[in-house]
Amino acid sequence: MSTQSFRHTSGGRIDRTQTLRFTFDGKAYTGVAGDTLASALLANGVKLVGRSFKYHRPRGIVSAGVEEPTGLVTLRSGGRREPNVPATMAELYEGLEARSQNAWPSLAFDMLAVNGLVKPLLAAGFYYKTFMGPFQKSWMWYEPVIRRAAGLGVAASERDPDRYEKINAFADVLVVGGGPAGLAAALAAGRTGARVTLAEQMPSLGGALLNEPAGGAPDNWISSVVAELRALPNVIILTRTTVFGAYDGGTFGLVERVADHKIEPDAGEPRQRYIVLRAGQAVIAAGAIERPIPFGNNDRPGVMLASAARAYLNRFAVLPGRKIVLFTNNDGAYATAFDLKAAGAAVTVIDARVDGGAIASQAAQQAIEVIVGHAVVETHGSPLVQGVALSPYDIATGQCDNGFRRLACDLVAVSGGYDPQVHLATQRGPKAVWDAKRACFVPGVAPDIQSQAGACKGSFATADCIREGFAAGAAAAQKAGATGKPGELRVPDALTANDGSATFVPAWDVIPPKGLREKKRFIDLQNDVSVSDVKLAHLEGYVSVEHLKRYTTLGMATEQGKLSNVIALAQMAKLRGIDIPQVGTTGFRSPYTSVSLAAIAGHETDMHLRPVRRTPFHRWNEQQACVFIDAGLWKRPWFYPRSGEDVNLAYRRETRQVRETVGMVDVSTLGKIDVQGPDAAEFLNRVYVNGWKSLEVGKARYGLMLRDDGYVLDDGTTSRLSEHHYFLTTTTAEAAKVMSHLEWLLQTAWPDLRVHVTSVTDQWGGVALAGPNAKKLLADAIKDIDFSNETFPYMGVRQGHMGDIPVRVHRLSFSGELAYEVFCPAGFAEAMAEFLRDFGKRHSLILYGVEALGALRIEKGHIAGGEIDGRHTLEDLRMEKMASKAKPYVGSVLRIRPEMTSDDRPRLVGLKPVDKAARIKPGMILQPHNGPYKGHGLGHVSSTTYSPALGHSIALGFVIGGASMEGRIIDAVYPLKGDIVMVEVVPPHMFDPEGDRLHG
Amino acid sequence: MTQYSALAVLRNALSGNTGWTRAWRDPEPKPAYDVVIIGSGHGVATAYYLAKEHGIRNIAVLDKGWLGGGNIGRNTTIIRSNYMLDGNTQFYEWSMKLWEGLSHEINFNTMVSHRGLYNLAHTPGQWDQMARRGNIMRLNGIDAELFTLPELKRRVRYLDYSPTARFPIYGALHQPRAGTVRHDAVAWGYARAADKLGVDIIQNCEVTGFLRDTAGRVTGVSTTRGDIGAGKVGMAVAGNSSLLADKVGLKLPIESHVLQAFVSEPIKPLVDHVITFGAGHFYVSQSDKGGLVFGGDLDGYNSYAQRGNLPTVEHVVTEGKTLIPQIARVKLVRSWGGIMDMSMDGSPIICKSPIDGLYLNAGWCYGGFKATPASGWCFAWTIAKDVPHEFNAKFTLDRFRRGVPIDEKGQGPVPGWH
Amino acid sequence: MRINCPHCGPRDSAEYTYYGDASRVRPSLTDTGVEHWHAYVHERNNVKGPMQEFWHHLHGCRQWLVVTRNTATHEIGAVRFAKSPVSDTAGA
């Protein structure tokens, strides 16, 4: 086991008493509590952690935060395997298991590093210019090879065993970021009494102040503010929580990493929690990220952001190098030099500016060599940095001149200034604007409820951050309606001294001097996009920011260009001879940092993807060994198998027996709508094509509805229960749409009609009883209704009781048999089913499902979902005679347009196979007999079944010519399987066309 | 202009990649053109085919921003021709045929990947509907296969086939030639090829109005870079169609809706095909770079904001994780929104407008990308000949007035439902 | 997005369904003009900026609302019941 030879014996914000064991690529190491994987690796002197995307170059850890482009690993194994985790964001836990990515056979010796030898071949966009030959589809040959080489980590190969949860939360003020600005904002808002949520992505509060040496004034300030916040009951502090997106109406998306810092979640604990937070106001205090400077071979392990080097020392007590070169263009990075020097490292500062000013003098006093007006031109060493070349440098042009000299080192710390994190602040627009004075993008005017404070709006000095944050927090609370006073927040003098180096001279590039061969200067370290790629994009005309990104893949990596976008923009601006804002900036889009899919999915996955709708008979049906079928969200009874039966045997038996004795089917999924009011008849008269004014109380009628464009919307029966009370039914599939349609008409078109519609689908259970014995059965079961044909004729409706159960009985028939639909309040459904089954025994009652229901209705030529598919007219369905000519109704004007009533349209027919043993299959296309089979033919088959009554397969379909084709032979074809069935066109009504059976 | 080839890549590599030239010129607009096309998505394809097939080379393509900055660069890159209704089948199959030869034809590798698309069915009824569609495809010369569950399991291994799933998978319709194309490359490749034929591609040139003669005929456009005369003006501006048409007083049967799309971090190959979930709205493929590219339904309201909201994000992601459980810990890195020109029947419009000199190409809903070659080809034909080709003959504006929509989903005239 | 339903208060847009342009005027039931009906059914406002829209509080009070919403920014303005043209207005 390696020792932590780069760990200091004092300092840092770690707990040395807790040693944590972990492995990287199978090798065992130790770290301590408070480490990240990155700090623990560095403590052990492990600098090579990954391979780059394209050239497979060795890469190390560049940052200490979310911007990490190269230090990506795969964590855990099995169903918990997670690819592409920044080691900088992975908190160490006992037993952590990490692997490097994109390297084969090993990280140290990666075969595809050969790509690096042919770098010029693999320049930006090379793949657009080749891989086209020799054949037309040659890409299909190259693609698998390229796909295997691309990609980073490997996704899990099993189901994730962890839980995820989603919650809805509310706040008056959301504060994003727990640095000095965010803490101050939360405090100001919290003191007013507003409900405050403070979200910080790191495990600890303090932000950039945590980079300062532990135990000093910053720590005192943080702990006093945090203590006050924690004492406020109206403030919720969420750490390890990223606000990844800003959405409309004050909605924000957050992910809290509840258990990622543990080997696995505790019992009952989710791994991550997705929080949809609705905020009255939001203060964005997201901070800034240090900007690198591109120089030759700046990707070698051992090149790191200056702030990261300082973070590793002061947060984790890890010395990231012993002989350090700090390359800077600003004062702020000198703090890194001072702290590293104090920790015992040898430090040389290369200051790109002509004059380092007071800070450089201060460094000299501390025995730190400062070389001004110079730049690091390149690094050398393999695979780790062993030294740099430096050269006199003109910061304005980026050009080095007058030779170079080499300097040995094991760490290059770089600071090119700071980029405000404008991402979240600008997601909803307006775009970020270029601040020429500060040489960075800052957010534009904040939209509606948002405001910004601190480094994310370009205020880098700590005291400014605190003041701005406090003011923004107070203002947000006030806007959110809080009335309390925020009071004062004094900025300690010790923090005022830290000005965060407000100004810097941008250094966009380091062009090597004559005599030094040009090396790759990487801008996007993960995707291997370098300065030369930007030049190539420019040369080829891909000069807008969007073209640049898309052509070179710059900024498309897992960190979405947090370190690279601004540098690339600046370089393109220079190449084009225009200002940076003229090149533009892409809009920032959610998420700010990557978010696991499982978190957003929360618990609404797998069985919980959508609710399940069960009829009130469901449990009873289960007891009858029913097999169910999905119909939208519903579980409907499909068939009731007897021993050894499959669906085909079962539905044929069920169908046959309905026509012989009596069957019962659960029809509770029908849409049921109560229509009440003095104008109900008028309302129905307007929504249905047929007339409703004459329907008497106690009677039902079949109706068809059209859409406004004249196409058929739905059908069903509606019964008049009393003078002003109707009971309307819809098909299962269209129930929700019809309900909305009726509400729409009543509330927008005819608000004067005195009618209420109420969905009662879930309130009523219903069964249909069909077959010759149906009447006898019901007459046995229901004593207070007279079932004689004279008093209760076809299309009659009666209300009565089955035992104590109140029931409505509608004499309707979908099957063509003597049949009734019986509805009861849903709570009585099981009791009613039991009742009917008991009474049914002596009448040979069977249960049937929707497969048999379909068979019965197809035999009768009744239309259903296959025919009402949103594309048919009344004429297509041969039901135009139903339409009243005496009144207007929804769709009455547009339905009679000539091309909608034309005889050229396919119309409903029945179909019978010429060879009675042949089967007409659903989805068959109707073609002229003996072909040629092509195009869209004569029409299609819409519903099929085997008809036990007729003893052969039958179908409904649509054929051009409709009734005029009856008696003709055509072919039903199924080219997918090569089937052809010769069929005779017949009237749709194929069984009992006179309807005798209906009357018993 | 350099001809692209492996040899050219090698030769330029040896000379430090400094020998490449602009993929397309950046010309100043001329005072007038024979044809002005507005929009550089389908617009560049149109210009290319006008020049190549019809010999009309005095053409400008205008874009208000950068080339390919609209929906051609904001989609999920899927190509397919698995349509059922007369009008759509032939048109989209023609597009597929053009895709097959595109990289060679325009000398630009658009990475046309015929990796196959599986439309999943979750009930026997849905499978039967797919049978109808597949049979129509076969009768129209389009490749299609219908797979039962065991057949599907052998071919696609990474889906959740558990019988206890909320919507268990029952089977699938497969189109082998469907797949993906590198979307940006299509815009760039057409632009480069059109430019080579003399077409002026003018970026950052927003059309602010139309020039009309006394008879009302459109004779050009006013732009942010001055007036440009035109013998004919074609508009192919997708989500902005209504706004542009409004400038000539034309009301279109279109609503602009936002559609979000998503991409994950790059992972090693996992999803080898294009998959669509049949019990909701989710589709996914994996880019050559390794990211999972996926999307779902519209947000459901009119929008020009190019961004959407969380309910749709949740819908899409829940369905994706349910369908492919092993992507649970894969992370989302980017999302975006495109503005879809949703027509009243879900099908496009490519025709002469009621105004002389103005031609319409609009109503692509969320399926415009795969149509790019055929859309350009048919629009070019219509502009050049003043009559539609048989492939776009049914894509008329007046079909709504006449009552003959091409409604694949049967949803009726509610744009957001298609 | 959140819509302030005059009956239920502010609710997430996920509770609502959308039906587009609310400025179009439905022809009267007795109007037999094909052109009128065609224009009403197929030609809807599709503006960039503030727009009057129908939203249905499907998973709430099931009232149809007329919402003023900016299609460029998604900002929501006045909300009223569709059935009562002027009164019952809720603030943004």
CSV table of N, CA, C and O in Angstrom, one decimal, chain A residues 42 46-52 55-63 68-71 116-117 119 292-305 320 325 376-389 406-407 409-414 516-526 528:
chain,number,residue,atom,x,y,z
A,42,LEU,N,-3.5,12.6,-5.5
A,42,LEU,CA,-2.3,13.5,-5.5
A,42,LEU,C,-1.5,13.3,-4.2
A,42,LEU,O,-0.3,13.4,-4.2
A,46,VAL,N,0.0,10.2,-7.3
A,46,VAL,CA,-0.6,9.7,-8.5
A,46,VAL,C,-1.1,10.9,-9.4
A,46,VAL,O,-2.0,11.5,-9.0
A,47,LYS,N,-0.4,11.1,-10.5
A,47,LYS,CA,-0.7,12.3,-11.3
A,47,LYS,C,-1.4,11.9,-12.6
A,47,LYS,O,-2.1,12.6,-13.2
A,48,LEU,N,-1.0,10.7,-13.1
A,48,LEU,CA,-1.6,10.2,-14.4
A,48,LEU,C,-2.9,9.5,-14.1
A,48,LEU,O,-2.9,8.5,-13.4
A,49,VAL,N,-4.0,10.1,-14.5
A,49,VAL,CA,-5.3,9.5,-14.2
A,49,VAL,C,-6.2,9.2,-15.3
A,49,VAL,O,-7.2,8.5,-15.2
A,50,GLY,N,-5.9,9.7,-16.5
A,50,GLY,CA,-6.8,9.4,-17.6
A,50,GLY,C,-6.1,9.5,-19.0
A,50,GLY,O,-4.9,9.9,-19.1
A,51,ARG,N,-6.9,9.2,-20.0
A,51,ARG,CA,-6.4,9.4,-21.4
A,51,ARG,C,-7.4,10.3,-22.1
A,51,ARG,O,-8.6,10.2,-21.9
A,52,SER,N,-6.9,11.1,-23.0
A,52,SER,CA,-7.8,12.0,-23.7
A,52,SER,C,-8.7,11.3,-24.8
A,52,SER,O,-8.4,10.2,-25.1
A,55,TYR,N,-6.6,11.7,-29.0
A,55,TYR,CA,-5.2,11.3,-29.2
A,55,TYR,C,-4.8,10.3,-28.1
A,55,TYR,O,-3.6,9.8,-28.1
A,56,HIS,N,-5.6,10.1,-27.1
A,56,HIS,CA,-5.3,9.2,-26.0
A,56,HIS,C,-4.0,9.6,-25.3
A,56,HIS,O,-3.2,8.8,-24.9
A,57,ARG,N,-3.9,10.9,-25.1
A,57,ARG,CA,-2.7,11.4,-24.4
A,57,ARG,C,-2.9,11.3,-22.9
A,57,ARG,O,-4.0,11.3,-22.4
A,58,PRO,N,-1.8,11.1,-22.2
A,58,PRO,CA,-1.9,11.0,-20.8
A,58,PRO,C,-2.4,12.3,-20.2
A,58,PRO,O,-2.0,13.4,-20.6
A,59,ARG,N,-3.3,12.2,-19.2
A,59,ARG,CA,-3.9,13.4,-18.6
A,59,ARG,C,-3.9,13.2,-17.1
A,59,ARG,O,-4.1,12.1,-16.6
A,60,GLY,N,-3.9,14.4,-16.5
A,60,GLY,CA,-3.9,14.4,-15.0
A,60,GLY,C,-5.1,15.2,-14.5
A,60,GLY,O,-6.1,15.4,-15.2
A,61,ILE,N,-4.9,15.7,-13.3
A,61,ILE,CA,-6.0,16.5,-12.6
A,61,ILE,C,-5.6,17.9,-12.8
A,61,ILE,O,-4.5,18.4,-12.5
A,62,VAL,N,-6.6,18.7,-13.3
A,62,VAL,CA,-6.4,20.1,-13.7
A,62,VAL,C,-7.0,21.0,-12.7
A,62,VAL,O,-6.5,22.1,-12.5
A,63,SER,N,-8.0,20.6,-12.1
A,63,SER,CA,-8.8,21.5,-11.2
A,63,SER,C,-9.1,20.9,-9.9
A,63,SER,O,-8.7,19.8,-9.6
A,68,GLU,N,-13.5,20.2,-14.0
A,68,GLU,CA,-12.4,19.2,-14.3
A,68,GLU,C,-12.7,18.6,-15.7
A,68,GLU,O,-13.7,17.9,-15.9
A,69,PRO,N,-11.7,18.8,-16.6
A,69,PRO,CA,-11.9,18.2,-18.0
A,69,PRO,C,-11.3,16.8,-18.2
A,69,PRO,O,-11.7,16.1,-19.0
A,70,THR,N,-10.3,16.5,-17.4
A,70,THR,CA,-9.5,15.3,-17.7
A,70,THR,C,-9.5,14.2,-16.6
A,70,THR,O,-9.3,13.1,-16.9
A,71,GLY,N,-9.6,14.6,-15.4
A,71,GLY,CA,-9.5,13.7,-14.3
A,71,GLY,C,-10.8,12.9,-14.1
A,71,GLY,O,-11.4,13.0,-13.1
A,116,GLY,N,-1.8,9.8,-31.4
A,116,GLY,CA,-1.0,11.0,-31.1
A,116,GLY,C,0.1,11.2,-32.2
A,116,GLY,O,0.5,12.3,-32.5
A,117,LEU,N,0.5,10.1,-32.7
A,117,LEU,CA,1.6,10.2,-33.7
A,117,LEU,C,1.1,10.7,-35.1
A,117,LEU,O,1.9,11.2,-35.9
A,119,LYS,N,-1.4,13.0,-35.4
A,119,LYS,CA,-2.2,14.1,-35.0
A,119,LYS,C,-2.7,15.0,-36.2
A,119,LYS,O,-3.9,15.3,-36.3
A,292,PRO,N,-7.5,29.0,-17.8
A,292,PRO,CA,-6.1,28.7,-18.1
A,292,PRO,C,-5.5,29.6,-19.2
A,292,PRO,O,-6.1,30.5,-19.7
A,293,ILE,N,-4.2,29.3,-19.5
A,293,ILE,CA,-3.6,29.9,-20.6
A,293,ILE,C,-3.0,28.8,-21.5
A,293,ILE,O,-2.3,27.9,-21.0
A,294,PRO,N,-3.3,28.8,-22.8
A,294,PRO,CA,-2.8,27.7,-23.6
A,294,PRO,C,-1.3,27.9,-23.9
A,294,PRO,O,-0.9,29.0,-24.4
A,295,PHE,N,-0.5,26.8,-23.7
A,295,PHE,CA,0.9,26.8,-24.1
A,295,PHE,C,1.2,25.4,-24.6
A,295,PHE,O,0.4,24.5,-24.4
A,296,GLY,N,2.3,25.2,-25.2
A,296,GLY,CA,2.6,23.9,-25.8
A,296,GLY,C,2.6,22.8,-24.7
A,296,GLY,O,3.2,22.9,-23.7
A,297,ASN,N,2.0,21.7,-25.1
A,297,ASN,CA,1.9,20.5,-24.2
A,297,ASN,C,1.4,20.9,-22.9
A,297,ASN,O,1.9,20.4,-21.8
A,298,ASN,N,0.4,21.7,-22.9
A,298,ASN,CA,-0.2,22.2,-21.6
A,298,ASN,C,-1.1,21.1,-21.0
A,298,ASN,O,-1.8,21.4,-20.1
A,299,ASP,N,-1.2,20.0,-21.6
A,299,ASP,CA,-2.1,18.9,-21.2
A,299,ASP,C,-1.4,17.9,-20.3
A,299,ASP,O,-2.0,17.0,-19.8
A,300,ARG,N,-0.1,18.0,-20.2
A,300,ARG,CA,0.6,17.0,-19.4
A,300,ARG,C,0.2,16.9,-18.0
A,300,ARG,O,-0.1,18.0,-17.3
A,301,PRO,N,0.1,15.7,-17.4
A,301,PRO,CA,-0.2,15.6,-16.0
A,301,PRO,C,0.9,16.4,-15.2
A,301,PRO,O,2.1,16.2,-15.4
A,302,GLY,N,0.4,17.3,-14.3
A,302,GLY,CA,1.3,18.2,-13.7
A,302,GLY,C,1.1,19.6,-14.0
A,302,GLY,O,1.7,20.5,-13.5
A,303,VAL,N,0.2,19.9,-15.0
A,303,VAL,CA,-0.2,21.2,-15.3
A,303,VAL,C,-1.6,21.4,-14.6
A,303,VAL,O,-2.5,20.6,-14.8
A,304,MET,N,-1.7,22.4,-13.9
A,304,MET,CA,-2.9,22.6,-13.0
A,304,MET,C,-3.3,24.0,-12.9
A,304,MET,O,-2.4,24.9,-13.0
A,305,LEU,N,-4.6,24.3,-12.6
A,305,LEU,CA,-5.0,25.7,-12.3
A,305,LEU,C,-4.3,26.1,-11.0
A,305,LEU,O,-4.2,25.3,-10.1
A,320,PRO,N,0.9,19.6,-4.2
A,320,PRO,CA,0.7,19.0,-5.5
A,320,PRO,C,2.0,19.0,-6.3
A,320,PRO,O,2.1,18.4,-7.4
A,325,VAL,N,6.3,25.9,-10.9
A,325,VAL,CA,6.3,27.1,-11.7
A,325,VAL,C,4.9,27.6,-11.7
A,325,VAL,O,4.0,26.8,-12.0
A,376,VAL,N,5.3,30.7,-20.1
A,376,VAL,CA,5.7,29.3,-20.2
A,376,VAL,C,5.3,29.0,-21.7
A,376,VAL,O,4.1,29.1,-22.1
A,377,VAL,N,6.3,28.5,-22.4
A,377,VAL,CA,6.0,28.2,-23.9
A,377,VAL,C,5.5,26.8,-24.0
A,377,VAL,O,4.6,26.5,-24.8
A,378,GLU,N,6.2,25.9,-23.3
A,378,GLU,CA,5.8,24.5,-23.4
A,378,GLU,C,6.3,23.8,-22.2
A,378,GLU,O,7.1,24.3,-21.4
A,379,THR,N,5.7,22.6,-22.0
A,379,THR,CA,6.3,21.7,-21.0
A,379,THR,C,7.0,20.6,-21.6
A,379,THR,O,6.8,20.3,-22.8
A,380,HIS,N,7.8,19.9,-20.9
A,380,HIS,CA,8.4,18.6,-21.3
A,380,HIS,C,8.3,17.6,-20.2
A,380,HIS,O,8.0,17.9,-19.1
A,381,GLY,N,8.7,16.4,-20.6
A,381,GLY,CA,8.5,15.3,-19.7
A,381,GLY,C,7.5,14.2,-20.2
A,381,GLY,O,6.7,14.6,-21.0
A,382,SER,N,7.7,13.0,-19.8
A,382,SER,CA,6.8,11.9,-20.2
A,382,SER,C,6.7,10.9,-19.2
A,382,SER,O,7.7,10.3,-18.8
A,383,PRO,N,5.5,10.5,-18.8
A,383,PRO,CA,4.3,11.2,-19.2
A,383,PRO,C,4.0,12.5,-18.3
A,383,PRO,O,3.2,13.3,-18.7
A,384,LEU,N,4.8,12.6,-17.2
A,384,LEU,CA,4.5,13.8,-16.3
A,384,LEU,C,5.4,15.0,-16.6
A,384,LEU,O,6.5,14.8,-17.2
A,385,VAL,N,5.0,16.1,-16.2
A,385,VAL,CA,5.8,17.3,-16.4
A,385,VAL,C,7.1,17.2,-15.7
A,385,VAL,O,7.1,16.9,-14.5
A,386,GLN,N,8.2,17.5,-16.4
A,386,GLN,CA,9.5,17.5,-15.7
A,386,GLN,C,10.1,18.9,-15.8
A,386,GLN,O,11.2,19.1,-15.2
A,387,GLY,N,9.5,19.7,-16.7
A,387,GLY,CA,10.1,21.1,-16.8
A,387,GLY,C,9.3,21.9,-17.8
A,387,GLY,O,8.4,21.4,-18.5
A,388,VAL,N,9.7,23.2,-17.9
A,388,VAL,CA,9.1,24.0,-18.9
A,388,VAL,C,10.1,24.8,-19.7
A,388,VAL,O,11.3,24.9,-19.2
A,389,ALA,N,9.7,25.3,-20.8
A,389,ALA,CA,10.5,26.2,-21.5
A,389,ALA,C,9.8,27.6,-21.3
A,389,ALA,O,8.6,27.7,-21.4
A,406,ARG,N,15.1,26.6,-20.4
A,406,ARG,CA,14.3,25.5,-19.7
A,406,ARG,C,14.5,25.6,-18.2
A,406,ARG,O,15.5,26.1,-17.7
A,407,LEU,N,13.5,25.2,-17.5
A,407,LEU,CA,13.4,25.2,-16.1
A,407,LEU,C,12.8,23.9,-15.6
A,407,LEU,O,11.7,23.6,-16.1
A,409,CYS,N,10.8,21.5,-13.2
A,409,CYS,CA,9.7,21.6,-12.3
A,409,CYS,C,8.9,20.3,-12.3
A,409,CYS,O,9.0,19.5,-13.2
A,410,ASP,N,8.1,20.1,-11.3
A,410,ASP,CA,7.1,19.0,-11.3
A,410,ASP,C,5.7,19.4,-11.3
A,410,ASP,O,4.8,18.6,-11.2
A,411,LEU,N,5.5,20.8,-11.2
A,411,LEU,CA,4.1,21.3,-11.3
A,411,LEU,C,4.1,22.6,-12.0
A,411,LEU,O,4.9,23.5,-11.7
A,412,VAL,N,3.2,22.8,-12.9
A,412,VAL,CA,3.0,24.1,-13.5
A,412,VAL,C,1.6,24.6,-13.1
A,412,VAL,O,0.6,23.9,-13.4
A,413,ALA,N,1.5,25.6,-12.3
A,413,ALA,CA,0.3,26.2,-11.9
A,413,ALA,C,0.0,27.4,-12.8
A,413,ALA,O,0.8,28.2,-12.9
A,414,VAL,N,-1.2,27.4,-13.3
A,414,VAL,CA,-1.6,28.4,-14.3
A,414,VAL,C,-2.7,29.2,-13.9
A,414,VAL,O,-3.7,28.7,-13.4
A,516,LEU,N,11.9,27.1,-31.6
A,516,LEU,CA,11.2,26.1,-30.8
A,516,LEU,C,10.0,25.6,-31.6
A,516,LEU,O,9.1,26.4,-32.0
A,517,ARG,N,10.0,24.3,-31.9
A,517,ARG,CA,9.0,23.7,-32.7
A,517,ARG,C,7.6,23.9,-32.0
A,517,ARG,O,7.5,23.7,-30.8
A,518,GLU,N,6.6,24.1,-32.8
A,518,GLU,CA,5.3,24.4,-32.2
A,518,GLU,C,4.7,23.0,-31.7
A,518,GLU,O,4.7,22.0,-32.4
A,519,LYS,N,4.3,23.0,-30.5
A,519,LYS,CA,3.6,21.9,-29.9
A,519,LYS,C,2.1,22.2,-29.8
A,519,LYS,O,1.7,23.3,-29.9
A,520,LYS,N,1.3,21.1,-29.6
A,520,LYS,CA,-0.1,21.3,-29.5
A,520,LYS,C,-0.4,22.2,-28.2
A,520,LYS,O,0.1,21.9,-27.2
A,521,ARG,N,-1.2,23.2,-28.5
A,521,ARG,CA,-1.6,24.0,-27.3
A,521,ARG,C,-3.1,23.7,-27.2
A,521,ARG,O,-3.9,24.2,-28.0
A,522,PHE,N,-3.4,23.0,-26.2
A,522,PHE,CA,-4.8,22.5,-26.0
A,522,PHE,C,-5.7,23.6,-25.4
A,522,PHE,O,-5.3,24.3,-24.5
A,523,ILE,N,-6.9,23.7,-25.9
A,523,ILE,CA,-7.9,24.5,-25.4
A,523,ILE,C,-9.0,23.7,-24.7
A,523,ILE,O,-9.2,23.9,-23.5
A,524,ASP,N,-9.5,22.7,-25.4
A,524,ASP,CA,-10.5,21.8,-24.8
A,524,ASP,C,-9.7,20.5,-24.5
A,524,ASP,O,-9.4,19.8,-25.4
A,525,LEU,N,-9.3,20.3,-23.2
A,525,LEU,CA,-8.4,19.2,-22.9
A,525,LEU,C,-9.1,17.9,-23.0
A,525,LEU,O,-8.4,16.9,-23.2
A,526,GLN,N,-10.4,17.8,-22.9
A,526,GLN,CA,-11.0,16.5,-22.9
A,526,GLN,C,-11.2,16.0,-24.4
A,526,GLN,O,-10.9,14.9,-24.7
A,528,ASP,N,-9.5,17.2,-26.9
A,528,ASP,CA,-8.3,17.4,-27.7
A,528,ASP,C,-8.5,18.4,-28.8
A,528,ASP,O,-8.0,18.2,-29.9
